[in-house]
Structures are given as structure tokens and as C-alpha cells.
XYZ file of C-alpha atoms in Angstrom:
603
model
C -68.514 -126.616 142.625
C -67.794 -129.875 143.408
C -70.616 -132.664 142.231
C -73.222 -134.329 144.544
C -72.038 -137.978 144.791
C -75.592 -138.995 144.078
C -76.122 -137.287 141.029
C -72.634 -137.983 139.821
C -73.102 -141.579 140.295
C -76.990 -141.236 138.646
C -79.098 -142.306 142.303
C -79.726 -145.810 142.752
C -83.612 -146.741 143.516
C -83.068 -149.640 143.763
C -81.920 -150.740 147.674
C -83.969 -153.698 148.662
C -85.396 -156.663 147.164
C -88.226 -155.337 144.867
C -87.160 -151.945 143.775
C -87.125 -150.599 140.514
C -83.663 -150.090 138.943
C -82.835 -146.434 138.734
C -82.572 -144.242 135.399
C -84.935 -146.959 133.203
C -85.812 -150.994 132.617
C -83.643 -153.490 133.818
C -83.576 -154.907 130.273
C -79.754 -156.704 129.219
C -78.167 -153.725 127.618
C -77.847 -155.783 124.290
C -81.693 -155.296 123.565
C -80.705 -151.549 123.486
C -78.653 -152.265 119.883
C -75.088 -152.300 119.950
C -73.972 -155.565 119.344
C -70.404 -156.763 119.792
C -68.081 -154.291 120.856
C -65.691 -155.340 118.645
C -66.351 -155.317 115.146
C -64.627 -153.444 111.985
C -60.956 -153.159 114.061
C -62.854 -151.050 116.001
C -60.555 -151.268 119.353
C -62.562 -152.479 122.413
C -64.871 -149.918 124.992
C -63.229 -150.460 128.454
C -63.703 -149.082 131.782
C -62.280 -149.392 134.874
C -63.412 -148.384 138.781
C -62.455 -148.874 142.028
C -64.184 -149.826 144.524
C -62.676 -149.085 148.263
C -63.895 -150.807 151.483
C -63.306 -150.884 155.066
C -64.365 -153.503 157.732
C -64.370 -153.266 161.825
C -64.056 -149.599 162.823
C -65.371 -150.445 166.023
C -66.381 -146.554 166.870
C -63.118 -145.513 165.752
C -63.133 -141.922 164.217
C -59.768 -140.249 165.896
C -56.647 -141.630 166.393
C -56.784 -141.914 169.943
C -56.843 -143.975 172.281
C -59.708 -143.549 174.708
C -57.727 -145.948 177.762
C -54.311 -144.058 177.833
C -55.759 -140.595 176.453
C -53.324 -140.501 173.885
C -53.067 -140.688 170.234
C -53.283 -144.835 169.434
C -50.296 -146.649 169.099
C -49.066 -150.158 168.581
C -45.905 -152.162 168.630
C -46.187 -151.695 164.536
C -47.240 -147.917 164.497
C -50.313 -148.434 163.150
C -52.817 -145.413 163.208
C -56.796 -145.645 163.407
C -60.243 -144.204 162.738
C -62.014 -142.703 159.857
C -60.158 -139.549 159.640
C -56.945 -140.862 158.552
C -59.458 -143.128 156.027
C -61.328 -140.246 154.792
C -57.659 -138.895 153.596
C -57.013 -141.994 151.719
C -60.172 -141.981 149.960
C -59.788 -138.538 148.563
C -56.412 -139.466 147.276
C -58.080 -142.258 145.619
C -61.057 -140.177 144.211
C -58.361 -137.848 143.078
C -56.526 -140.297 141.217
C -59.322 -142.402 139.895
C -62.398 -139.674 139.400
C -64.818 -139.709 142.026
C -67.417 -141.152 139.430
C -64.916 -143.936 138.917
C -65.261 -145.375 142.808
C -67.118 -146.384 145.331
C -66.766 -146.483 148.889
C -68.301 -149.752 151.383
C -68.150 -151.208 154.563
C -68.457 -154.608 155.664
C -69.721 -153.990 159.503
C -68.863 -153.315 163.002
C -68.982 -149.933 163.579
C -71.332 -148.628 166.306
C -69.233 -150.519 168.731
C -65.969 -150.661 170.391
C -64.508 -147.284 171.607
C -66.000 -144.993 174.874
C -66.874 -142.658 171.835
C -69.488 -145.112 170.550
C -70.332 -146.577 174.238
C -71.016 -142.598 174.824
C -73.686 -142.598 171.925
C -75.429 -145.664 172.779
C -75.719 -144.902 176.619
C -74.616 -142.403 177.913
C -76.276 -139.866 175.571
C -78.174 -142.050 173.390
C -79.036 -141.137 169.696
C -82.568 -142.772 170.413
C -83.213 -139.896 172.946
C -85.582 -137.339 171.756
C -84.055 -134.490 170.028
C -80.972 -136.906 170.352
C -77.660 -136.490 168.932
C -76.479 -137.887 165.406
C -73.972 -140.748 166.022
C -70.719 -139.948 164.911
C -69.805 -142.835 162.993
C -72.924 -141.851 161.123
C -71.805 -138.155 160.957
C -68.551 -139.422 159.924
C -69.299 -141.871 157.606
C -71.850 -139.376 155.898
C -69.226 -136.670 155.565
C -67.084 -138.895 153.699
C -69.344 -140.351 151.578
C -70.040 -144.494 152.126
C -72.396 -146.154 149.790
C -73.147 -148.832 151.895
C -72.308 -150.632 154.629
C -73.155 -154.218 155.557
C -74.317 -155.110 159.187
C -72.075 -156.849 161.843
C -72.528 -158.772 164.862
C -71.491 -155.871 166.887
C -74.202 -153.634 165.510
C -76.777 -155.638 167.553
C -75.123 -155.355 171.173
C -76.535 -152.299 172.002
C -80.419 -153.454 170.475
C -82.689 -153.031 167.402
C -83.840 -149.713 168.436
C -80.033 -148.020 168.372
C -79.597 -150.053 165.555
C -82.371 -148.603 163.770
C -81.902 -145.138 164.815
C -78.350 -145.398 163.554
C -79.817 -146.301 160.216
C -82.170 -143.686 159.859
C -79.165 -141.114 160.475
C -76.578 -142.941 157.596
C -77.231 -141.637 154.334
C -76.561 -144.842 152.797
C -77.982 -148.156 153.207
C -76.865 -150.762 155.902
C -77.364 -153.840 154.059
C -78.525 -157.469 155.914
C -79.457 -160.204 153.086
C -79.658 -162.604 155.957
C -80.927 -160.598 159.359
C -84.719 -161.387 158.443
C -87.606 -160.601 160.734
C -88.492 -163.637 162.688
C -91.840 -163.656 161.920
C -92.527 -162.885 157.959
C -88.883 -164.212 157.309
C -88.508 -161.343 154.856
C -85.358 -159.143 154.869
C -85.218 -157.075 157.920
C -82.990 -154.424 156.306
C -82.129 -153.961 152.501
C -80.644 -156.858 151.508
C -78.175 -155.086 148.328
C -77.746 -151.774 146.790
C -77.424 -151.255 142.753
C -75.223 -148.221 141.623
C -74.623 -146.833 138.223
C -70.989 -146.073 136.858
C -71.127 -143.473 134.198
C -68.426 -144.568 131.798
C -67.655 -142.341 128.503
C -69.461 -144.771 126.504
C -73.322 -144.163 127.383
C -73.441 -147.263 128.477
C -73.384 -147.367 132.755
C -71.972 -150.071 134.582
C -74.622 -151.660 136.885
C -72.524 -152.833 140.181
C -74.585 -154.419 142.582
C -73.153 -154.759 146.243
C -74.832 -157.716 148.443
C -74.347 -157.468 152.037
C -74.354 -160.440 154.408
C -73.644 -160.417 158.419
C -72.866 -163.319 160.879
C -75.208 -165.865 162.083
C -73.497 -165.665 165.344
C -76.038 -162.569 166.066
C -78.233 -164.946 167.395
C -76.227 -166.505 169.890
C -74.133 -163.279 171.120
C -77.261 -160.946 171.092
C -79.833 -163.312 171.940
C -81.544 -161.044 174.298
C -82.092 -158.048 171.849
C -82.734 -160.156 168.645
C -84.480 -163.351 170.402
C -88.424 -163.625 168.175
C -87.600 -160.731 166.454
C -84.651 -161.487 164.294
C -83.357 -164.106 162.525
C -79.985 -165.383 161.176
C -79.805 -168.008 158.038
C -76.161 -168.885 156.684
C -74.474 -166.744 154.390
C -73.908 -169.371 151.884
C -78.057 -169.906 151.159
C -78.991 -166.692 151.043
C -75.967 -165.250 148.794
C -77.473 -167.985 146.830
C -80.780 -166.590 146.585
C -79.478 -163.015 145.833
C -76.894 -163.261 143.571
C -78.934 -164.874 140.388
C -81.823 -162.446 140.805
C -79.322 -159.305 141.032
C -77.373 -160.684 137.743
C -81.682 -161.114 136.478
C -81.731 -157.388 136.797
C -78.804 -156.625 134.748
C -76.075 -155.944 137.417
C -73.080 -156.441 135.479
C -70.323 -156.886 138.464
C -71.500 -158.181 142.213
C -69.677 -157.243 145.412
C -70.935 -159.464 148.593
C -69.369 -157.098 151.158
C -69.569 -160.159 153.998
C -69.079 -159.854 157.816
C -67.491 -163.503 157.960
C -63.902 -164.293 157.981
C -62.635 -166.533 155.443
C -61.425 -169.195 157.347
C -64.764 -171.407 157.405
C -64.507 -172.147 160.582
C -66.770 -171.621 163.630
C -66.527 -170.541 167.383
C -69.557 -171.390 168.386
C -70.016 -175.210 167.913
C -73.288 -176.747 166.944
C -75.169 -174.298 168.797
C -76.555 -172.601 165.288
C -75.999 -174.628 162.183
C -74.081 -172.134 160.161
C -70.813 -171.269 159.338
C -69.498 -168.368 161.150
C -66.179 -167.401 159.038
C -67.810 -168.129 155.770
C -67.117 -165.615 153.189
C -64.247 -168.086 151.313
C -67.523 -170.904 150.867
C -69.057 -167.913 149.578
C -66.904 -167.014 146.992
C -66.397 -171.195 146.499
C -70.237 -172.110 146.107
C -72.189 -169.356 144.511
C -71.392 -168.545 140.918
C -71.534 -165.250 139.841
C -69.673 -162.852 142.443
C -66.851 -160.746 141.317
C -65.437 -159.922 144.601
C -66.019 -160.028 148.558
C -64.933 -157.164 151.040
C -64.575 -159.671 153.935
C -64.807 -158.466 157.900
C -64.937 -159.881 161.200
C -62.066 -161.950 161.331
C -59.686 -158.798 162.137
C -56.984 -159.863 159.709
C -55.448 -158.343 157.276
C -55.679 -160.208 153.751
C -54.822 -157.406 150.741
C -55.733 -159.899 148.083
C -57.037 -163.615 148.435
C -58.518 -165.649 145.214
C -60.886 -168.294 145.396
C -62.136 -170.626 142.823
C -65.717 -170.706 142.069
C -66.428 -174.861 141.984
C -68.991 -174.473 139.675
C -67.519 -172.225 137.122
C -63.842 -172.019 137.650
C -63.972 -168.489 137.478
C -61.622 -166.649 140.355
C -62.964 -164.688 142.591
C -61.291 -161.857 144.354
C -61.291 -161.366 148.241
C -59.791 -158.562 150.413
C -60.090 -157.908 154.076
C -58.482 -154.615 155.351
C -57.255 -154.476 158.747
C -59.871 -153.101 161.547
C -60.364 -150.102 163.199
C -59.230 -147.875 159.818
C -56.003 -149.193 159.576
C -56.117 -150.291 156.236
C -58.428 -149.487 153.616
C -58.969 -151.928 150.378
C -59.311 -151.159 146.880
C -60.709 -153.654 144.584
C -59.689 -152.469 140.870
C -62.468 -153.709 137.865
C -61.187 -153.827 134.279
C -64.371 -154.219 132.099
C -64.816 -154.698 128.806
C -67.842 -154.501 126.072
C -68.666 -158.077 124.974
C -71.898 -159.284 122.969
C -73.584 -155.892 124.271
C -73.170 -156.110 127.566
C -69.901 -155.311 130.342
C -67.910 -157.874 131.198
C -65.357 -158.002 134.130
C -61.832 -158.854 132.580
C -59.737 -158.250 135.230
C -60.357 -157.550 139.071
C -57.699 -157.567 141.808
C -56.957 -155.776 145.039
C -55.125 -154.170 147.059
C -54.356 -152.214 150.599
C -53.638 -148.794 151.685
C -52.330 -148.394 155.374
C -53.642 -145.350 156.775
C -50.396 -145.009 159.095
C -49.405 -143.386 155.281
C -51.658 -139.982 155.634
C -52.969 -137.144 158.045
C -56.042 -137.365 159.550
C -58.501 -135.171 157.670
C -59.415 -131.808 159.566
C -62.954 -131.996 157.713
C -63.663 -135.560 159.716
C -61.906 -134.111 163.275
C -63.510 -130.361 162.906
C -66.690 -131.850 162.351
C -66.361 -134.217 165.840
C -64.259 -132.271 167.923
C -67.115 -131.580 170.382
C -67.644 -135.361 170.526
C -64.461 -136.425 170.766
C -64.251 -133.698 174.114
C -66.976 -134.734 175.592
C -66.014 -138.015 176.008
C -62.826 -137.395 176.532
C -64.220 -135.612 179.637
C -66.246 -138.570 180.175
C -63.483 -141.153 180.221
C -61.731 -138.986 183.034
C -65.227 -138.943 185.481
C -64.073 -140.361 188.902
C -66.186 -143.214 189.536
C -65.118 -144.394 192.921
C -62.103 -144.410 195.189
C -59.844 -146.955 196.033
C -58.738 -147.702 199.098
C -55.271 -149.204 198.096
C -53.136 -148.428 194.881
C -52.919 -151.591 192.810
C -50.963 -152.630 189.670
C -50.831 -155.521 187.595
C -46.803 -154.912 187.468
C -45.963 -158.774 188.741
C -49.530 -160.138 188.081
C -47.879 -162.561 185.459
C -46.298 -164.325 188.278
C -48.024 -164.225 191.608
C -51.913 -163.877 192.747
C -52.995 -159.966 192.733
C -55.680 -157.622 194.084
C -55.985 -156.164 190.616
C -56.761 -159.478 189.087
C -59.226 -160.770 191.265
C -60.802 -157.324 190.419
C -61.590 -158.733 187.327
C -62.378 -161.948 188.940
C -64.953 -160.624 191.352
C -66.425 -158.828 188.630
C -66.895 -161.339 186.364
C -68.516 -164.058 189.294
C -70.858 -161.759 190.901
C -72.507 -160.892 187.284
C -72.683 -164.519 185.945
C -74.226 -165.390 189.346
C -77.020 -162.943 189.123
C -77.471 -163.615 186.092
C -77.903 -167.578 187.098
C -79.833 -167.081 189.496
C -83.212 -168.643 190.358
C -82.549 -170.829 187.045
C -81.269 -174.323 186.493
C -77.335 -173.521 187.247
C -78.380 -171.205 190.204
C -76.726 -174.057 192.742
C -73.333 -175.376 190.581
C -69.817 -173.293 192.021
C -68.917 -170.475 189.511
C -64.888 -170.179 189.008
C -63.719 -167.384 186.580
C -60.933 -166.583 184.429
C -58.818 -163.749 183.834
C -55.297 -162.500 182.442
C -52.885 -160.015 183.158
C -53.134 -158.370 179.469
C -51.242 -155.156 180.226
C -48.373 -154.852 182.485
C -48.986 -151.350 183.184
C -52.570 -151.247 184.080
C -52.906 -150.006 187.805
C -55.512 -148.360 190.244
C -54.656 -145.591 191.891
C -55.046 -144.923 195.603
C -57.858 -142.522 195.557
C -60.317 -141.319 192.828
C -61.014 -144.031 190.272
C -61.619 -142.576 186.773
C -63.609 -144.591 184.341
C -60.715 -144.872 182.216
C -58.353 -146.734 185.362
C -61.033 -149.060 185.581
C -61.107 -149.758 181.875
C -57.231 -149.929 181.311
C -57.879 -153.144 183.528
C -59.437 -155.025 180.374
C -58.027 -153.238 176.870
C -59.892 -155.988 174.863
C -63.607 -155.695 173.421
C -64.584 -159.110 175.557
C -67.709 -160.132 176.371
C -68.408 -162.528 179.050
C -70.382 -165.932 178.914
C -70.799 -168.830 180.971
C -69.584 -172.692 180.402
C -70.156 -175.219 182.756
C -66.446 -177.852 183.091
C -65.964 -180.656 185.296
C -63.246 -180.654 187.835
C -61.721 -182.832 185.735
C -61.582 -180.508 182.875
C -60.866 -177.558 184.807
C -57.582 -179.587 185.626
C -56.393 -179.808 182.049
C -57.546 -176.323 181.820
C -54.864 -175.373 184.394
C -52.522 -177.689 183.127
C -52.414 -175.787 179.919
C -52.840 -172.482 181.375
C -48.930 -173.647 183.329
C -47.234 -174.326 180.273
C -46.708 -170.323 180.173
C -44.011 -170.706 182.840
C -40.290 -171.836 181.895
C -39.388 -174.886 183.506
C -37.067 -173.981 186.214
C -35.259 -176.148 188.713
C -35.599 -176.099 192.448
C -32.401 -174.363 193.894
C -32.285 -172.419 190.769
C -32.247 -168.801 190.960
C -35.850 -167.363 189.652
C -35.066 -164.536 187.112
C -38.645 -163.065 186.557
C -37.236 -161.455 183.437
C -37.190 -164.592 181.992
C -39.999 -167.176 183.836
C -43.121 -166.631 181.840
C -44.069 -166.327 178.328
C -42.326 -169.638 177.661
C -43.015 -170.989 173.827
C -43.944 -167.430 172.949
C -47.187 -167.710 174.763
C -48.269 -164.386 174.982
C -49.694 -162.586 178.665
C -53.112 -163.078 177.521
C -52.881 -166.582 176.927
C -52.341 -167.159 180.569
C -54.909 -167.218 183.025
C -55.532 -167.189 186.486
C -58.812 -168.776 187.721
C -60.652 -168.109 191.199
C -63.003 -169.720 193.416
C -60.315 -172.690 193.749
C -56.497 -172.878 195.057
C -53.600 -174.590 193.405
C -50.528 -174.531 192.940
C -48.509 -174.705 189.869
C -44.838 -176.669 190.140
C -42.677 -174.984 187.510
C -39.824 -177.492 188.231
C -42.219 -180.402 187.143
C -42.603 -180.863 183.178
C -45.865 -179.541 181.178
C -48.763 -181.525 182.195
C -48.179 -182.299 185.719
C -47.327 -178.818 186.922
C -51.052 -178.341 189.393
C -50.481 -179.490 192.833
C -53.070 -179.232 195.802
C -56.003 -178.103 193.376
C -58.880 -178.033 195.915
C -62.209 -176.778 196.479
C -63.742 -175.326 199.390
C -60.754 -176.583 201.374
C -61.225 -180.611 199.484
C -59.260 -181.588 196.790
C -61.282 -181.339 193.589
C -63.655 -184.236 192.450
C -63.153 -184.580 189.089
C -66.919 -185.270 188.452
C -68.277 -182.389 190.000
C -69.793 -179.450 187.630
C -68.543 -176.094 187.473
C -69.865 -172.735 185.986
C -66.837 -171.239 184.691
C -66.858 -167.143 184.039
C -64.935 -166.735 180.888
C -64.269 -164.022 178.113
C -65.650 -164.854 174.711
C -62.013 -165.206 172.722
C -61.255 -167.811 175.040
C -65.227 -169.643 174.623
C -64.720 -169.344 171.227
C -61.064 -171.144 170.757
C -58.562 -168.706 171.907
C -55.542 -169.284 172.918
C -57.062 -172.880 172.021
C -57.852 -174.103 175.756
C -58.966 -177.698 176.000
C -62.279 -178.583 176.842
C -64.181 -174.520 176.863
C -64.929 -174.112 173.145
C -66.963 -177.651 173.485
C -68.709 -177.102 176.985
C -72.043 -176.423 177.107
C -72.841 -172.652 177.102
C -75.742 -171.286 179.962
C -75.456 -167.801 179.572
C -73.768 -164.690 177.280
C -74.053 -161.136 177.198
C -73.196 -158.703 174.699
C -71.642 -155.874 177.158
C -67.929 -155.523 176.864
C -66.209 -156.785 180.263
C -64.527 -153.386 180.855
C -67.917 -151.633 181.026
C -69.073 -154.317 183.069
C -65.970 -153.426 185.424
C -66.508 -149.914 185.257
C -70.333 -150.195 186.074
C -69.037 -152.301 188.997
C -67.367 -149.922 190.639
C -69.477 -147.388 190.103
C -72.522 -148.482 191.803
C -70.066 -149.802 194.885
C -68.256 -146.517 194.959
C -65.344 -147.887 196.636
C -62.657 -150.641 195.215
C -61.774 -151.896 198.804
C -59.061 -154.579 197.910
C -59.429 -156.518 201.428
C -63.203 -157.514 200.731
C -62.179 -159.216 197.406
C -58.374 -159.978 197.479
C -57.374 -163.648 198.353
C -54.367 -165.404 197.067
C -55.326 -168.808 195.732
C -52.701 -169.764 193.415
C -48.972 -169.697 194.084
C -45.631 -170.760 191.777
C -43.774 -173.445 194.156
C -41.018 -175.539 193.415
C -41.038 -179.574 195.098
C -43.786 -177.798 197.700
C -41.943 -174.533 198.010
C -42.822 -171.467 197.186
C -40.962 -169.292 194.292
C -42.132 -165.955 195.664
């Protein structure tokens, strides 16, 4: 009979600050006798253990593909969700000992797919006598330790947050989301567990967890006077001395923060967002950080602690369970206590495996039923649209998006101090194939419209700046001659500037000269019929990859923010239609840019 994980691994008491340590004191294992490891030739005690992690699943369990309704795939063949993960793992339990690893997360993962849009609204787990999330269901069955918070966790609010806690039989851990009001951790802030090693002498491995102080700005509205957000940096400072005070012999920060230290959201909070490299720089005494959020894949990274000089290791595996990391720990018995000798990682891609039929028998109902719910007509359209040439001239399908985007960042000015400025919005042409059918609507058309996890926000530009903006935007075109013949094949994507890096914006009309040079390609930009005044203020609906540096736009990433949500753009679309119950092209569709050549037009 196969052991309980917890008893295997001896339980740990001791998740959140004040807890007692688990089986005893948390006196330094010297005071127990045993001095050095090494005297009389005796050869050293070692042990080593894995420790795997995964970052970003985003509410991915299958591999599928929720949009298309077909099993995921990308230009690299790269598979998803936690049932090809759960495979890996118990190839790595097998090879290791199951005593010998543990299993984290560093965050993101009620959020992302219909299958956890489903569970949050549609049939919520906070309903009574309400359904256990999957990822929780999922993540149980395979057996997590722990999994830090992310941003993402807050976008639905505290109270799916919290029931999604209560149904994860490990702890989600949040050393920095404090309650606003006692400024004491709002969920545990680490997580000691024991490693049995052949020696009577267990390995104490303490795992910190630390999310991103961008939760205040992106989920303002559900965390606003209840939550708050300090940098990663100060409180892994506070942490990691007292968890090395209570004898942990090896720390893991699993960290939602990329490693680049940078930010995307100015000076508006004064912490780093993409901090887990500062981390690993400025506070002595980690061993390794899982990092997330970034959505990179980095199978092994070292930084060098300042302080000490001592390296330490940093993985992040790819999102959505396409990678998972192992960080391997050589120890050794020094002076009466473990000390790490060796620690490196490395990443498994789980394109490599099967899914496991233990994850997908236990969700197939799920996975059905929204499935079903992805293919629930949600309106009819009156004309069949496509996005098809929607890289090169003005279409219905775009200003879909468009519309959508104005008439919720208007209602959502309303009645307050922006209520009166114009609002323009942005929006690419990211697939080629999306379309809308003539006819019924499915959730799923509507969606295929916007196969990014965006979230929309409002930034107020001058005309002047909305200018450059375009400018930019043009330099997507190849620069082709009047009296040339136009080869669509070969007119966009010029300097490897990729479809979703180009973007159309309404509520003005332009033109954009592709026989001029970069720079001084936007001719006749006007306003209400005027040209533009290059003074006036403009709200400007945008996505939140582009607010946050993108595509690096000038002028957005700096401009003063008015408004955010945390609802992904394609729900917003599909919610849209819904409650019109018709997508009637001719109430929306206007063409107000055009490619021209010295005044004429290309198309």
C-alpha cells in the first residue's frame, strides 16, 4: 500500500509565522550530540532531494484548448495542464523516492482557461454545496506541498480566493499579502517540511512564498482596505533569518516575480514588480527560488548573494504545465548540522509524457461541462466576419473589439473626473483565422476574437502622443513605392514585428502612407472631422501588455492610469454580446484608417 505523503514526509505543523515545528524543539541539531560528521575516516552522511515546481497554470488541467476545441498546440508543439505534469512527477518520485521530493508552485492558477472562468462564475465554488475547483482537485490528487499566491489569484476576489484555499490540501503561501488593517500575514507566510534521510537526522526545508505587489494596482477593487502588498525584497528579509532561527536547514522562496527587476507599472506602487533576482541578490541565506510570473522559461539561473558571495540557484519553468523544474540538493553533515553542498536545476518539458488518466478520469465531467459551455450560442450575427485581411485594411471584426473596449471604459468613467475627455481604443488583429459566423454566436467565436489573457485599463495621451503612438504602430508596414504592385503576402510584419504588435485605434481617422519612411507615415489624423490638436487629452482603451511596455509603445507605459479591471477582455467581449443578443456589424462598423500611397489608396 502505497504511503500517505504526510506521514512519509513526518507532517509539518508548522505553516505560518508562530507555529511549532513538527516532530519536537526547534533546537540546532548539534545540541542533540553528534558532532562533526567527519571524524575517524569515517566517510561523510549525505543526502540528496529534489524538489520540483511549477509556475502559471492559468486553469490549465487538459491539454486542450478551450478557443479551437482541440487538444493545445503551438508553433513549438508544446503540450499543457497538470495531467501531462502529474506524469512527470511520478517519474521523478519513481526515480528519486517519493520521501526524497517535494512538489511547489509559485502562483497563478485559478485563472486563465473557460475551465477556471466556469468555477469562479459560472458555477462558483463559493456557492453553497458548491463544487471543488479543479485545479484544487487536481493539484490535491497529485500531491503539491505548497503553492505561493499570484496576482491572478485575486481577479476573481478574496472570497473565491479563500474558498479555493480551504479546498487545497496544502498551504497557499503570501509572506507579503497582509491584511490592511493589523498588517499581519493574511495567509501563511512559509511552510517547514521534514526529509527523512537514512541517518536519523531529517532535513528541515523551509519554503517561503512571496506574490507581486502589482495586486494592488490590477485588483484594486477586490483587495482595496483589505489587503496589502509590501515588496518582496523587505519581507523575504524578515522571513528568511527567523526560518534559518528555527533550524530550517535549506530555504526555497518560491516567488511570483520575474527576475528581470524591472516594473510595468511605473511609480504607481513603490516596489519592484519582477523582483525575485534582488531577492536572491540582497537577502542572505536562500538556497534557491522557483520564480513565476514572467512566463519565461529559465531551467537554471545563478545569482550572487552581495552579502555573502554564496550562489544562489533560480529556475522558472515555462507556464501553463509546460515545463516542470527540479531543483536537485546535495547536503552534507557539517559541525552537527546539514549543509547544502551542491544545488542546481533543471527542466522537464511535459510535451515528453502522456497525460495521466488518474488527473483526466478524475475531471472528465468538468472538462464536459465546459466544453458544453464554451459551445452555448450567445447571440447571432447578422453578417459573417473574419479577421482574414484585418492586418491591412479597417474591419467589422476589429472594431468589435473596439466597441467593446470604449463602451466599458466609458461606463466605467462615468460621472467621475474623465467622464467628459474623448475615449480612443486599441486593438490588434492577433489571429488571422478568428471569424464570426453568420448566425448563432457561440461563446467560444466570440472569444477566438481575443486568444490573450488581457485585461483592459485606461490611460489618458495627448493628441500629440497619440501621433507618435501611430507613428510607431506604421512601422509594421514595408515601405512600398507608389506605382508599385502591393503583394499583401509580403506588406506587413516588416522588422519581424509580430500581428500583435500592430494596432489599430478608433474614435479618430488617419491614414498611414507606406511609401513615406518610418516616422512620417500618418496623414489626415483628425478628430471629429478637425485635424487633431496636439494638446488636447485623450482616454485611450488599451490592453494591459501594451500599458505595461509591450511591444514597447512610446508614451502608454508613462501616462497616467484612471481606471483597470481585472476581467480578461475576451469575457468582457463575450458578456457583450450576450446581453445585446445580436452582433449587428452596421451599428458599429466604420472604416477610419486606410493604407494610401502620395493620397491614394492601396486597397
Amino acid at each position: 500500500m502505497p504511503l500517505n505523503r504526510r506521514t512519509f514526509l513526518g507532517t509539518s505543523a508548522a505553516v505560518g509565522a508562530g507555529a511549532a515545528m513538527a516532530g519536537g524543539s526547534a533546537v540546532p541539531a548539534a545540541a542533540h550530540g553528534h558532532g562533526h560528521g567527519h571524524g575517524h575516516g569515517r566517510p561523510p552522511k549525505r543526502y540528496s532531494f529534489t524538489v520540483m515546481g511549477t509556475t502559471d497554470l492559468h486553469g490549465n488541467v487538459f491539454n486542450w484548448d478551450y478557443f479551437t476545441d482541440k487538444e493545445f498546440d503551438d508553433k513549438d508543439h508544446n503540450d499543457v495542464g497538470l495531467a501531462k505534469i502529474s506524469t512527470l512527477v511520478e517519474q521523478v518520485r519513481r526515480e528519486k523516492g517519493r520521501g526524497n521530493t517535494l512538489l511547489i508552485d509559485a502562483g497563478d492558477t485559478i485563472q486563465g482557461t473557460q475551465l477556471s472562468y466556469y468555477y469562479a462564475k459560472v458555477d462558483p465554488i463559493t456557492a453553497r454545496r458548491g463544487p471543488v475547483h479543479p485545479m484544487a482537485q487536481a493539484m490535491n490528487a497529485i500531491g503539491y506541498d505548497a503553492a505561493a499566491l499570484g496576482n491572478h489569484e485575486f481577479n476573481y476576489g478574496i472570497p473565491v480566493l479563500r474558498k479555493f484555499e480551504e479546498q487545497c490540501d496544502f498551504p497557499l503561501l503570501g509572506a507579503n499579502a497582509l491584511d490592511a488593517k493589523s498588517l499581519r500575514p493574511a495567509f501563511a507566510p512559509y511552510v517547514i517540511k521534514r526529509m527523512r534521510t537514512p541517518f536519523g537526522r531529517d532535513v528541515r526545508v523551509a519554503v517561503l512564498g512571496l506574490t507581486n505587489p502589482g495586486v494592488a494596482i490590477w485588483d484594486k477593487a477586490n483587495v482595496s482596505g483589505k489587503m496589502v502588498f509590501p515588496g518582496l525584497e523587505e519581507q523575504a528579509a524578515k522571513f528568511v533569518p527567523r526560518l534559518r532561527s528555527m533550524g530550517a536547514d535549506v530555504v526555497i522562496v518560491s516567488a511570483h516575480s520575474g527576475t528581470s527587476g524591472t516594473s510595468s507599472y511605473g511609480d504607481q506602487v513603490p516596489h519592484v514588480e519582477n523582483a525575485a533576482a534582488m531577492v536572491a541578490e540582497q537577502v542572505p541565506g536562500i538556497d534557491a527560488i522557483l520564480v513565476g510570473h514572467a512566463h519565461l522559461e529559465i531551467p537554471e539561473y545563478f545569482v550572487e548573494n552581495e552579502r555573502t558571495g554564496k550562489k544562489v540557484v533560480l529556475s522558472e519553468p515555462l507556464k501553463w504545465g509546460q515545463r516542470l523544474t527540479l531543483f536537485d540538493f546535495d547536503l552534507v553533515w557539517e559541525r552537527g548540522r546539514w549543509v547544502v553542498e551542491r544545488a542546481g536545476s533543471r527542466v522537464l518539458n511535459s510535451n515528453t509524457v502522456a497525460e495521466d488518466p488518474k488527473i483526466t478520469g478524475l475531471l472528465a465531467d468538468e472538462h464536459r461541462k465546459v466544453v458544453a459551455y464554451v459551445n452555448q450560442v450567445i447571440g447571432a450575427s447578422s453578417a459573417a466576419m473574419s479577421t482574414a485581411e484585418a492586418a491591412w485594411k479597417d474591419e467589422p471584426i476589429i472594431d468589435l473589439i473596439n466597441v467593446v473596449q470604449t463602451e466599458t471604459v466609458k461606463a466605467a468613467l462615468a460621472g467621475g473626473a474623465y467622464a467628459s475627455l474623448p475615449v480612443l481604443s486599441q486593438a490588434s488583429c492577433f489571429s488571422r483565422t478568428a471569424r464570426i459566423p453568420e448566425g448563432d454566436v457561440t461563446i467560444r467565436d466570440a472569444a477566438g476574437l481575443y486568444p490573450f489573457e488581457n485585461t483592459l485599463e485606461a490611460r489618458v495621451l495627448t493628441g500629440a502622443q497619440v501621433r507618435e503612438y501611430l507613428e510607431f504602430s506604421a512601422r509594421y508596414y514595408v515601405r512600398t513605392a507608389a506605382g508599385v504592385p502591393v503583394d499583401t503576402s509580403k506588406l506587413t510584419n516588416a522588422e519581424n514585428i509580430p500581428d500583435y504588435n500592430y494596432d489599430a485605434v478608433s474614435g479618430l481617422t488617419y491614414e498611414i502612407d507606406i511609401a513615406k519612411p518610418n516616422g512620417s507615415r500618418i496623414v489626415n489624423l483628425s478628430f471629429e472631422g478637425k485635424p487633431i490638436d496636439p494638446a488636447a487629452e485623450f482616454v485611450l482603451a488599451v490592453n494591459n501588455y501594451r500599458a505595461s511596455g509591450g511591444g514597447n509603445f512610446p508614451h502608454v507605459a508613462g501616462a497616467k492610469q484612471v481606471w483597470a479591471n481585472s476581467e480578461e477582455i475576451r469575457n468582457t467581449i463575450i458578456s457583450w454580446v450576450r446581453a445585446k443578443g445580436s452582433v449587428d456589424a452596421a451599428q458599429f462598423a466604420s472604416v477610419d484608417w486606410r493604407l494610401t500611397r502620395d493620397g491614394s489608396p492601396v486597397f
